[in-house]
Amino acid sequence: MEKIETIVDQKEASDKLTATKTATPVKEVVEISGSQAVLEAFIAEGVDTIFGYPGGAIMPIYDAIYDYHDRLKHILVRHEQGGIHAGQGYARSSGKVGVVFATSGPGATNLVTGLADAMIDSTPLVCITGQVFAHLLGTDAFQEVDVINITTPITKWNYQITDATEIPSVLAKAFHIAGSGRPGPVLIDITKNAQLQKFNYSGYKKCTFIRSYRPKPIVRKEYVERAAQLINEAKKPMVIFGQGVILGKAENEFKAFIEKGGLPAAWTILGLSALPTDHPQNVGMLGMHGNYGPNVLTNECDVLIAVGMRFDDRVTGRLDKYARQAKVIHLDIDPAEIDKNVKATVPLWGDCKETLPMLTALIEKKQHKEWLAKYNEFTQKEIDIVIKDELNPTTDELTMGEVIKVLNELTKGDAIIVTDVGQHQMVTCRYAKFNETKSNITSGGAGTMGFALPAAIGAKFGAPHRPVVAVIGDGGVQMTIQELGTIMQTGIDVKILILNNQFLGMVRQWQQLFHDKRYSFVDIESPDYVMVAKGYRIEGQSISKRDQIKDALSTMLNHPGAYLLEVMVGKENNVFPMVPQGCSVAEIRLS
Amino acid sequence: MKKEFTITVYGENQIGLLNRIAIIFVRRKINIDSMNTSPSEIVGIHRFTILIDETEEVVRKVCRQIEKQVDVLKVYFNTEENIVWQEMALYKVSTEQIAEKAKVERLLREFGARVVAITKDFTIFETTGHREETDKLVKVLEPYGLTEFVRSARIAIMKSSRGFHEKLKEFEQRAPGEELIENEYLNQRQGVFSM
């Protein structure tokens, strides 16, 4: 995503970009195929990695990529869902647009879960699907699926190309839409005839403007001033931040803002890693399994400043009892988010890369020492009742938390940690340490089990110099375990940490707490993961004793290449604190 | 409280946009009472007129979600007092019946109906007006054997609008001026938003 200060600058910058970066400058008209035009577009857009799976309707593109293998890396996944999750992982670790190929019919429908996930988590993707010949559209042809209609609600934009001459301009639009404003997935469906069709190509021109599309709303100064005034008058201000800070590349601006105002800042699960874990004003995680302090104090603060977050129901708990006492300042780039769930006192539309510095300039330098100390009091209580036993258990059973604690000690907070969905995800997000932004990759809004393994592969391709650890439960890993094949074939260095509690743990926890312990289909068996990994020529081991944790994790991290470590943890441990469904955030339970 | 709202959407003439707009209502299980798509005052820009029965809060949220679609330029919503609207209806009755009962002829005059076709077998009338009027005529014609009836979607013009020509010019600029403040909804948080 390009981040440009003013619109005038944007024009100049884009002129410069087209002048210097276009792969095939407009010098002469050459005849190329639609397929080649797709790949030329990728090169012009700076794409280096594609995740995909071939098939009948996308064969012309795969034929063309044969000649581009020196400029474009194609990763053959084992399933299109794995492909799109890898694309998401790539986008999230690199900050670039992820690119995915799939064929028509089942290839395209296998992308659906990933598209929905990317849509709700605002991940920039350009997915190219093959489609049957244009003259066969609507005839129930072999592997024909109406992918445009299927994906309309889960794409930021989608478009079907039936004529090759449209390819350069449509792909330029696709990359612009996917990466700008509030990012999201774009799907381009290209019929086979368009891929094969030769046409006169006169170069690729990046798209920077679409008249009906306003990626960045205009910031209104009077709202900035009103927000600053509220913050200056506040006795108990609280900041809650989401992925908007990361997507807006505004981590430094955010830090400057909270430091000047002396503001405590709590994060949503996707906002995690935008602010280092150790930052003294980082007061922890919001929501259902978040920390005690930020949840309770949400209902005590006088001014609530929401930055790049969308008040998901997992964050707010019961909405009519959420922060009723507070004046709410909502910073968001997407106007549709303002007032959607929580009514804003001051709606601060705009790119937070612009609005945060404007706010920082107007707020007084302050330290809310007493107010911050209050968070610490709650933290102490949470340590005594929950965290102590989770990180330093006295029973024989291993806890997920103690594994993450040792992982922190070994990675020192420098790894990218990719999590799946469930108990292990909550525990990892609660306890993992992060120094750097774009280090926490997880499926937040959609809660897609099976996300982590393929996303970790993509994350490693997106940030090849950083260690990548996928933390996965025994349920989720079995959903996309076929991607071990991708790891095997590419030799990508991904560490896989399975926290096995022999249950679908989160559902079991709910059944225990809210359904009288009627454990209905949560007792899931696992294969011998070490043997499975071995079958894919990936080394690994399984441990179940406390004194093995450190050595095993260290072996995993130091192993050259991929490694699978299974840790057998307690079967019926629960994740606390917890805001039960239908309760307010202040009613968070510690046990 | 639910009310009747008329939503006007200006959008690019793109295949699939109709669907993209429609599913935003379907997702919230809102029934669309009527929907009309037509050219607008500007060549190449389409205008959707959508009629729904909902609370103002929901309408406002839905409109923002429509406006955020890439191919949508602008969305407005209005209650009845801020628009001038019409619906057209066609009625088919047996010519024999019509010819015999002079009373019908008088009723038709009363309702301002026009005859658009007459054959030996049937006669087709047309009226344009508000729903209550067309509904009334249906009631009146029923005893005489109303063979077919159809009513068009609502079309509406916003009273306070000065047209979209000037707005479009703003849209076509990279740096829109004061005219096109994007926080229009927020300025109008209390009132119903019209152009």
JSON list of N, CA and C in Angstrom, two decimals, chain A residues 238-241 265-271 283-299 304 309 311-318 322 375 382 426 429-430 506 509-510 575-590:
[
{"chain": "A", "resi": 238, "resn": "MET", "atom": "N", "xyz": [-8.33, 6.60, 27.52]},
{"chain": "A", "resi": 238, "resn": "MET", "atom": "CA", "xyz": [-7.84, 5.25, 27.18]},
{"chain": "A", "resi": 238, "resn": "MET", "atom": "C", "xyz": [-7.85, 5.09, 25.66]},
{"chain": "A", "resi": 239, "resn": "VAL", "atom": "N", "xyz": [-6.75, 4.55, 25.14]},
{"chain": "A", "resi": 239, "resn": "VAL", "atom": "CA", "xyz": [-6.64, 4.32, 23.71]},
{"chain": "A", "resi": 239, "resn": "VAL", "atom": "C", "xyz": [-6.85, 2.83, 23.43]},
{"chain": "A", "resi": 240, "resn": "ILE", "atom": "N", "xyz": [-7.65, 2.52, 22.44]},
{"chain": "A", "resi": 240, "resn": "ILE", "atom": "CA", "xyz": [-7.75, 1.13, 21.99]},
{"chain": "A", "resi": 240, "resn": "ILE", "atom": "C", "xyz": [-7.40, 1.12, 20.51]},
{"chain": "A", "resi": 241, "resn": "PHE", "atom": "N", "xyz": [-6.51, 0.22, 20.11]},
{"chain": "A", "resi": 241, "resn": "PHE", "atom": "CA", "xyz": [-6.06, 0.27, 18.72]},
{"chain": "A", "resi": 241, "resn": "PHE", "atom": "C", "xyz": [-6.13, -1.08, 18.04]},
{"chain": "A", "resi": 265, "resn": "ALA", "atom": "N", "xyz": [-2.65, 2.30, 26.32]},
{"chain": "A", "resi": 265, "resn": "ALA", "atom": "CA", "xyz": [-3.14, 1.79, 25.04]},
{"chain": "A", "resi": 265, "resn": "ALA", "atom": "C", "xyz": [-3.33, 0.28, 25.10]},
{"chain": "A", "resi": 266, "resn": "ALA", "atom": "N", "xyz": [-4.54, -0.16, 24.73]},
{"chain": "A", "resi": 266, "resn": "ALA", "atom": "CA", "xyz": [-4.85, -1.59, 24.69]},
{"chain": "A", "resi": 266, "resn": "ALA", "atom": "C", "xyz": [-5.15, -1.99, 23.26]},
{"chain": "A", "resi": 267, "resn": "TRP", "atom": "N", "xyz": [-4.86, -3.23, 22.92]},
{"chain": "A", "resi": 267, "resn": "TRP", "atom": "CA", "xyz": [-4.96, -3.66, 21.53]},
{"chain": "A", "resi": 267, "resn": "TRP", "atom": "C", "xyz": [-6.02, -4.72, 21.28]},
{"chain": "A", "resi": 268, "resn": "THR", "atom": "N", "xyz": [-6.52, -4.70, 20.04]},
{"chain": "A", "resi": 268, "resn": "THR", "atom": "CA", "xyz": [-7.35, -5.80, 19.57]},
{"chain": "A", "resi": 268, "resn": "THR", "atom": "C", "xyz": [-6.40, -6.88, 19.07]},
{"chain": "A", "resi": 269, "resn": "ILE", "atom": "N", "xyz": [-6.92, -8.04, 18.79]},
{"chain": "A", "resi": 269, "resn": "ILE", "atom": "CA", "xyz": [-6.04, -9.15, 18.40]},
{"chain": "A", "resi": 269, "resn": "ILE", "atom": "C", "xyz": [-5.26, -8.85, 17.13]},
{"chain": "A", "resi": 270, "resn": "LEU", "atom": "N", "xyz": [-5.85, -8.06, 16.21]},
{"chain": "A", "resi": 270, "resn": "LEU", "atom": "CA", "xyz": [-5.12, -7.73, 14.99]},
{"chain": "A", "resi": 270, "resn": "LEU", "atom": "C", "xyz": [-4.22, -6.51, 15.15]},
{"chain": "A", "resi": 271, "resn": "GLY", "atom": "N", "xyz": [-4.45, -5.77, 16.22]},
{"chain": "A", "resi": 271, "resn": "GLY", "atom": "CA", "xyz": [-3.58, -4.62, 16.48]},
{"chain": "A", "resi": 271, "resn": "GLY", "atom": "C", "xyz": [-2.28, -5.04, 17.14]},
{"chain": "A", "resi": 283, "resn": "VAL", "atom": "N", "xyz": [-1.07, -1.62, 27.74]},
{"chain": "A", "resi": 283, "resn": "VAL", "atom": "CA", "xyz": [-1.76, -2.19, 28.89]},
{"chain": "A", "resi": 283, "resn": "VAL", "atom": "C", "xyz": [-2.46, -3.51, 28.57]},
{"chain": "A", "resi": 284, "resn": "GLY", "atom": "N", "xyz": [-2.23, -4.03, 27.34]},
{"chain": "A", "resi": 284, "resn": "GLY", "atom": "CA", "xyz": [-2.69, -5.38, 27.09]},
{"chain": "A", "resi": 284, "resn": "GLY", "atom": "C", "xyz": [-3.83, -5.51, 26.10]},
{"chain": "A", "resi": 285, "resn": "MET", "atom": "N", "xyz": [-4.42, -6.67, 26.17]},
{"chain": "A", "resi": 285, "resn": "MET", "atom": "CA", "xyz": [-5.36, -7.10, 25.14]},
{"chain": "A", "resi": 285, "resn": "MET", "atom": "C", "xyz": [-6.82, -6.84, 25.55]},
{"chain": "A", "resi": 286, "resn": "LEU", "atom": "N", "xyz": [-7.60, -6.48, 24.56]},
{"chain": "A", "resi": 286, "resn": "LEU", "atom": "CA", "xyz": [-9.03, -6.23, 24.77]},
{"chain": "A", "resi": 286, "resn": "LEU", "atom": "C", "xyz": [-9.83, -7.49, 24.49]},
{"chain": "A", "resi": 287, "resn": "GLY", "atom": "N", "xyz": [-11.04, -7.49, 24.99]},
{"chain": "A", "resi": 287, "resn": "GLY", "atom": "CA", "xyz": [-12.01, -8.46, 24.50]},
{"chain": "A", "resi": 287, "resn": "GLY", "atom": "C", "xyz": [-12.17, -9.72, 25.30]},
{"chain": "A", "resi": 288, "resn": "MET", "atom": "N", "xyz": [-12.86, -10.66, 24.69]},
{"chain": "A", "resi": 288, "resn": "MET", "atom": "CA", "xyz": [-13.35, -11.86, 25.35]},
{"chain": "A", "resi": 288, "resn": "MET", "atom": "C", "xyz": [-12.29, -12.55, 26.22]},
{"chain": "A", "resi": 289, "resn": "HIS", "atom": "N", "xyz": [-11.07, -12.73, 25.66]},
{"chain": "A", "resi": 289, "resn": "HIS", "atom": "CA", "xyz": [-10.02, -13.36, 26.46]},
{"chain": "A", "resi": 289, "resn": "HIS", "atom": "C", "xyz": [-8.86, -12.40, 26.70]},
{"chain": "A", "resi": 290, "resn": "GLY", "atom": "N", "xyz": [-9.18, -11.13, 26.65]},
{"chain": "A", "resi": 290, "resn": "GLY", "atom": "CA", "xyz": [-8.15, -10.12, 26.84]},
{"chain": "A", "resi": 290, "resn": "GLY", "atom": "C", "xyz": [-7.78, -9.97, 28.30]},
{"chain": "A", "resi": 291, "resn": "ASN", "atom": "N", "xyz": [-7.04, -8.92, 28.59]},
{"chain": "A", "resi": 291, "resn": "ASN", "atom": "CA", "xyz": [-6.57, -8.72, 29.95]},
{"chain": "A", "resi": 291, "resn": "ASN", "atom": "C", "xyz": [-7.65, -8.08, 30.82]},
{"chain": "A", "resi": 292, "resn": "TYR", "atom": "N", "xyz": [-7.45, -8.27, 32.11]},
{"chain": "A", "resi": 292, "resn": "TYR", "atom": "CA", "xyz": [-8.44, -7.83, 33.09]},
{"chain": "A", "resi": 292, "resn": "TYR", "atom": "C", "xyz": [-8.59, -6.31, 33.10]},
{"chain": "A", "resi": 293, "resn": "GLY", "atom": "N", "xyz": [-7.46, -5.63, 33.23]},
{"chain": "A", "resi": 293, "resn": "GLY", "atom": "CA", "xyz": [-7.46, -4.17, 33.35]},
{"chain": "A", "resi": 293, "resn": "GLY", "atom": "C", "xyz": [-8.17, -3.46, 32.19]},
{"chain": "A", "resi": 294, "resn": "PRO", "atom": "N", "xyz": [-7.66, -3.64, 30.97]},
{"chain": "A", "resi": 294, "resn": "PRO", "atom": "CA", "xyz": [-8.27, -2.90, 29.86]},
{"chain": "A", "resi": 294, "resn": "PRO", "atom": "C", "xyz": [-9.75, -3.20, 29.67]},
{"chain": "A", "resi": 295, "resn": "ASN", "atom": "N", "xyz": [-10.18, -4.40, 29.97]},
{"chain": "A", "resi": 295, "resn": "ASN", "atom": "CA", "xyz": [-11.61, -4.69, 29.83]},
{"chain": "A", "resi": 295, "resn": "ASN", "atom": "C", "xyz": [-12.44, -3.95, 30.88]},
{"chain": "A", "resi": 296, "resn": "VAL", "atom": "N", "xyz": [-12.04, -4.07, 32.14]},
{"chain": "A", "resi": 296, "resn": "VAL", "atom": "CA", "xyz": [-12.81, -3.42, 33.20]},
{"chain": "A", "resi": 296, "resn": "VAL", "atom": "C", "xyz": [-12.76, -1.90, 33.04]},
{"chain": "A", "resi": 297, "resn": "LEU", "atom": "N", "xyz": [-11.56, -1.40, 32.72]},
{"chain": "A", "resi": 297, "resn": "LEU", "atom": "CA", "xyz": [-11.39, 0.05, 32.70]},
{"chain": "A", "resi": 297, "resn": "LEU", "atom": "C", "xyz": [-11.99, 0.70, 31.45]},
{"chain": "A", "resi": 298, "resn": "THR", "atom": "N", "xyz": [-12.31, -0.11, 30.45]},
{"chain": "A", "resi": 298, "resn": "THR", "atom": "CA", "xyz": [-13.07, 0.43, 29.31]},
{"chain": "A", "resi": 298, "resn": "THR", "atom": "C", "xyz": [-14.37, 1.05, 29.83]},
{"chain": "A", "resi": 299, "resn": "ASN", "atom": "N", "xyz": [-14.92, 0.43, 30.85]},
{"chain": "A", "resi": 299, "resn": "ASN", "atom": "CA", "xyz": [-16.17, 0.95, 31.41]},
{"chain": "A", "resi": 299, "resn": "ASN", "atom": "C", "xyz": [-15.95, 1.96, 32.54]},
{"chain": "A", "resi": 304, "resn": "LEU", "atom": "N", "xyz": [-12.62, 7.57, 25.37]},
{"chain": "A", "resi": 304, "resn": "LEU", "atom": "CA", "xyz": [-12.13, 6.34, 24.72]},
{"chain": "A", "resi": 304, "resn": "LEU", "atom": "C", "xyz": [-11.72, 6.70, 23.30]},
{"chain": "A", "resi": 309, "resn": "MET", "atom": "N", "xyz": [-9.76, 0.51, 14.50]},
{"chain": "A", "resi": 309, "resn": "MET", "atom": "CA", "xyz": [-10.41, -0.73, 14.96]},
{"chain": "A", "resi": 309, "resn": "MET", "atom": "C", "xyz": [-11.91, -0.58, 14.76]},
{"chain": "A", "resi": 311, "resn": "PHE", "atom": "N", "xyz": [-14.67, -2.16, 16.62]},
{"chain": "A", "resi": 311, "resn": "PHE", "atom": "CA", "xyz": [-15.59, -2.54, 17.70]},
{"chain": "A", "resi": 311, "resn": "PHE", "atom": "C", "xyz": [-16.30, -3.87, 17.40]},
{"chain": "A", "resi": 312, "resn": "ASP", "atom": "N", "xyz": [-15.51, -4.87, 17.13]},
{"chain": "A", "resi": 312, "resn": "ASP", "atom": "CA", "xyz": [-16.04, -6.22, 16.91]},
{"chain": "A", "resi": 312, "resn": "ASP", "atom": "C", "xyz": [-16.75, -6.69, 18.18]},
{"chain": "A", "resi": 313, "resn": "ASP", "atom": "N", "xyz": [-17.74, -7.56, 18.04]},
{"chain": "A", "resi": 313, "resn": "ASP", "atom": "CA", "xyz": [-18.48, -8.01, 19.23]},
{"chain": "A", "resi": 313, "resn": "ASP", "atom": "C", "xyz": [-17.60, -8.79, 20.20]},
{"chain": "A", "resi": 314, "resn": "ARG", "atom": "N", "xyz": [-16.51, -9.38, 19.71]},
{"chain": "A", "resi": 314, "resn": "ARG", "atom": "CA", "xyz": [-15.59, -10.07, 20.61]},
{"chain": "A", "resi": 314, "resn": "ARG", "atom": "C", "xyz": [-14.78, -9.07, 21.45]},
{"chain": "A", "resi": 315, "resn": "VAL", "atom": "N", "xyz": [-14.73, -7.83, 21.00]},
{"chain": "A", "resi": 315, "resn": "VAL", "atom": "CA", "xyz": [-14.05, -6.79, 21.75]},
{"chain": "A", "resi": 315, "resn": "VAL", "atom": "C", "xyz": [-15.00, -6.10, 22.71]},
{"chain": "A", "resi": 316, "resn": "THR", "atom": "N", "xyz": [-16.22, -5.84, 22.26]},
{"chain": "A", "resi": 316, "resn": "THR", "atom": "CA", "xyz": [-17.12, -5.00, 23.05]},
{"chain": "A", "resi": 316, "resn": "THR", "atom": "C", "xyz": [-17.94, -5.78, 24.07]},
{"chain": "A", "resi": 317, "resn": "GLY", "atom": "N", "xyz": [-18.08, -7.09, 23.89]},
{"chain": "A", "resi": 317, "resn": "GLY", "atom": "CA", "xyz": [-19.03, -7.79, 24.74]},
{"chain": "A", "resi": 317, "resn": "GLY", "atom": "C", "xyz": [-20.41, -7.20, 24.51]},
{"chain": "A", "resi": 318, "resn": "ARG", "atom": "N", "xyz": [-21.20, -7.14, 25.57]},
{"chain": "A", "resi": 318, "resn": "ARG", "atom": "CA", "xyz": [-22.55, -6.62, 25.41]},
{"chain": "A", "resi": 318, "resn": "ARG", "atom": "C", "xyz": [-22.52, -5.13, 25.08]},
{"chain": "A", "resi": 322, "resn": "TYR", "atom": "N", "xyz": [-21.44, -1.15, 26.96]},
{"chain": "A", "resi": 322, "resn": "TYR", "atom": "CA", "xyz": [-20.05, -0.93, 26.60]},
{"chain": "A", "resi": 322, "resn": "TYR", "atom": "C", "xyz": [-19.71, 0.56, 26.64]},
{"chain": "A", "resi": 375, "resn": "TYR", "atom": "N", "xyz": [-4.27, 0.36, 35.98]},
{"chain": "A", "resi": 375, "resn": "TYR", "atom": "CA", "xyz": [-4.13, -0.81, 35.11]},
{"chain": "A", "resi": 375, "resn": "TYR", "atom": "C", "xyz": [-3.21, -1.83, 35.77]},
{"chain": "A", "resi": 382, "resn": "GLU", "atom": "N", "xyz": [-4.66, -10.09, 38.04]},
{"chain": "A", "resi": 382, "resn": "GLU", "atom": "CA", "xyz": [-4.72, -11.10, 36.98]},
{"chain": "A", "resi": 382, "resn": "GLU", "atom": "C", "xyz": [-3.53, -12.05, 37.09]},
{"chain": "A", "resi": 426, "resn": "MET", "atom": "N", "xyz": [-5.64, -17.70, 21.62]},
{"chain": "A", "resi": 426, "resn": "MET", "atom": "CA", "xyz": [-5.84, -16.73, 22.69]},
{"chain": "A", "resi": 426, "resn": "MET", "atom": "C", "xyz": [-4.64, -16.71, 23.63]},
{"chain": "A", "resi": 429, "resn": "CYS", "atom": "N", "xyz": [-1.60, -15.10, 21.84]},
{"chain": "A", "resi": 429, "resn": "CYS", "atom": "CA", "xyz": [-1.74, -13.65, 21.73]},
{"chain": "A", "resi": 429, "resn": "CYS", "atom": "C", "xyz": [-1.60, -12.97, 23.09]},
{"chain": "A", "resi": 430, "resn": "ARG", "atom": "N", "xyz": [-2.07, -13.63, 24.12]},
{"chain": "A", "resi": 430, "resn": "ARG", "atom": "CA", "xyz": [-1.96, -13.05, 25.46]},
{"chain": "A", "resi": 430, "resn": "ARG", "atom": "C", "xyz": [-0.52, -12.99, 25.95]},
{"chain": "A", "resi": 506, "resn": "MET", "atom": "N", "xyz": [-11.43, -24.92, 22.54]},
{"chain": "A", "resi": 506, "resn": "MET", "atom": "CA", "xyz": [-12.27, -23.76, 22.82]},
{"chain": "A", "resi": 506, "resn": "MET", "atom": "C", "xyz": [-13.75, -24.16, 22.90]},
{"chain": "A", "resi": 509, "resn": "GLN", "atom": "N", "xyz": [-14.25, -25.90, 26.09]},
{"chain": "A", "resi": 509, "resn": "GLN", "atom": "CA", "xyz": [-14.33, -24.96, 27.21]},
{"chain": "A", "resi": 509, "resn": "GLN", "atom": "C", "xyz": [-15.75, -24.39, 27.33]},
{"chain": "A", "resi": 510, "resn": "TRP", "atom": "N", "xyz": [-16.34, -24.03, 26.21]},
{"chain": "A", "resi": 510, "resn": "TRP", "atom": "CA", "xyz": [-17.71, -23.49, 26.24]},
{"chain": "A", "resi": 510, "resn": "TRP", "atom": "C", "xyz": [-18.71, -24.55, 26.67]},
{"chain": "A", "resi": 575, "resn": "VAL", "atom": "N", "xyz": [-9.13, -21.12, 29.05]},
{"chain": "A", "resi": 575, "resn": "VAL", "atom": "CA", "xyz": [-8.51, -19.81, 28.87]},
{"chain": "A", "resi": 575, "resn": "VAL", "atom": "C", "xyz": [-9.28, -18.79, 29.69]},
{"chain": "A", "resi": 576, "resn": "PHE", "atom": "N", "xyz": [-8.59, -18.15, 30.59]},
{"chain": "A", "resi": 576, "resn": "PHE", "atom": "CA", "xyz": [-9.16, -17.05, 31.37]},
{"chain": "A", "resi": 576, "resn": "PHE", "atom": "C", "xyz": [-8.19, -15.89, 31.33]},
{"chain": "A", "resi": 577, "resn": "PRO", "atom": "N", "xyz": [-8.64, -14.68, 31.56]},
{"chain": "A", "resi": 577, "resn": "PRO", "atom": "CA", "xyz": [-9.99, -14.22, 31.84]},
{"chain": "A", "resi": 577, "resn": "PRO", "atom": "C", "xyz": [-10.94, -14.49, 30.67]},
{"chain": "A", "resi": 578, "resn": "MET", "atom": "N", "xyz": [-12.22, -14.32, 30.95]},
{"chain": "A", "resi": 578, "resn": "MET", "atom": "CA", "xyz": [-13.20, -14.52, 29.89]},
{"chain": "A", "resi": 578, "resn": "MET", "atom": "C", "xyz": [-14.41, -13.63, 30.13]},
{"chain": "A", "resi": 579, "resn": "VAL", "atom": "N", "xyz": [-14.80, -12.95, 29.05]},
{"chain": "A", "resi": 579, "resn": "VAL", "atom": "CA", "xyz": [-16.05, -12.20, 29.09]},
{"chain": "A", "resi": 579, "resn": "VAL", "atom": "C", "xyz": [-17.10, -13.12, 28.47]},
{"chain": "A", "resi": 580, "resn": "PRO", "atom": "N", "xyz": [-17.99, -13.70, 29.31]},
{"chain": "A", "resi": 580, "resn": "PRO", "atom": "CA", "xyz": [-18.97, -14.61, 28.73]},
{"chain": "A", "resi": 580, "resn": "PRO", "atom": "C", "xyz": [-19.88, -13.87, 27.75]},
{"chain": "A", "resi": 581, "resn": "GLN", "atom": "N", "xyz": [-20.37, -14.60, 26.77]},
{"chain": "A", "resi": 581, "resn": "GLN", "atom": "CA", "xyz": [-21.23, -13.97, 25.78]},
{"chain": "A", "resi": 581, "resn": "GLN", "atom": "C", "xyz": [-22.47, -13.37, 26.45]},
{"chain": "A", "resi": 582, "resn": "GLY", "atom": "N", "xyz": [-22.83, -12.17, 26.02]},
{"chain": "A", "resi": 582, "resn": "GLY", "atom": "CA", "xyz": [-23.99, -11.52, 26.59]},
{"chain": "A", "resi": 582, "resn": "GLY", "atom": "C", "xyz": [-23.68, -10.72, 27.85]},
{"chain": "A", "resi": 583, "resn": "CYS", "atom": "N", "xyz": [-22.39, -10.71, 28.25]},
{"chain": "A", "resi": 583, "resn": "CYS", "atom": "CA", "xyz": [-22.00, -9.94, 29.43]},
{"chain": "A", "resi": 583, "resn": "CYS", "atom": "C", "xyz": [-21.23, -8.70, 29.01]},
{"chain": "A", "resi": 584, "resn": "SER", "atom": "N", "xyz": [-21.18, -7.73, 29.90]},
{"chain": "A", "resi": 584, "resn": "SER", "atom": "CA", "xyz": [-20.41, -6.53, 29.60]},
{"chain": "A", "resi": 584, "resn": "SER", "atom": "C", "xyz": [-18.93, -6.81, 29.88]},
{"chain": "A", "resi": 585, "resn": "VAL", "atom": "N", "xyz": [-18.06, -5.97, 29.31]},
{"chain": "A", "resi": 585, "resn": "VAL", "atom": "CA", "xyz": [-16.62, -6.17, 29.50]},
{"chain": "A", "resi": 585, "resn": "VAL", "atom": "C", "xyz": [-16.22, -6.07, 30.97]},
{"chain": "A", "resi": 586, "resn": "ALA", "atom": "N", "xyz": [-17.01, -5.33, 31.74]},
{"chain": "A", "resi": 586, "resn": "ALA", "atom": "CA", "xyz": [-16.68, -5.18, 33.16]},
{"chain": "A", "resi": 586, "resn": "ALA", "atom": "C", "xyz": [-17.00, -6.45, 33.94]},
{"chain": "A", "resi": 587, "resn": "GLU", "atom": "N", "xyz": [-17.78, -7.33, 33.35]},
{"chain": "A", "resi": 587, "resn": "GLU", "atom": "CA", "xyz": [-18.15, -8.58, 34.04]},
{"chain": "A", "resi": 587, "resn": "GLU", "atom": "C", "xyz": [-17.20, -9.72, 33.68]},
{"chain": "A", "resi": 588, "resn": "ILE", "atom": "N", "xyz": [-16.00, -9.38, 33.32]},
{"chain": "A", "resi": 588, "resn": "ILE", "atom": "CA", "xyz": [-15.00, -10.37, 32.91]},
{"chain": "A", "resi": 588, "resn": "ILE", "atom": "C", "xyz": [-14.68, -11.30, 34.09]},
{"chain": "A", "resi": 589, "resn": "ARG", "atom": "N", "xyz": [-14.60, -12.59, 33.76]},
{"chain": "A", "resi": 589, "resn": "ARG", "atom": "CA", "xyz": [-14.35, -13.60, 34.81]},
{"chain": "A", "resi": 589, "resn": "ARG", "atom": "C", "xyz": [-12.89, -14.00, 34.84]},
{"chain": "A", "resi": 590, "resn": "LEU", "atom": "N", "xyz": [-12.36, -14.13, 36.04]},
{"chain": "A", "resi": 590, "resn": "LEU", "atom": "CA", "xyz": [-10.97, -14.57, 36.16]},
{"chain": "A", "resi": 590, "resn": "LEU", "atom": "C", "xyz": [-10.87, -16.08, 36.36]}
]
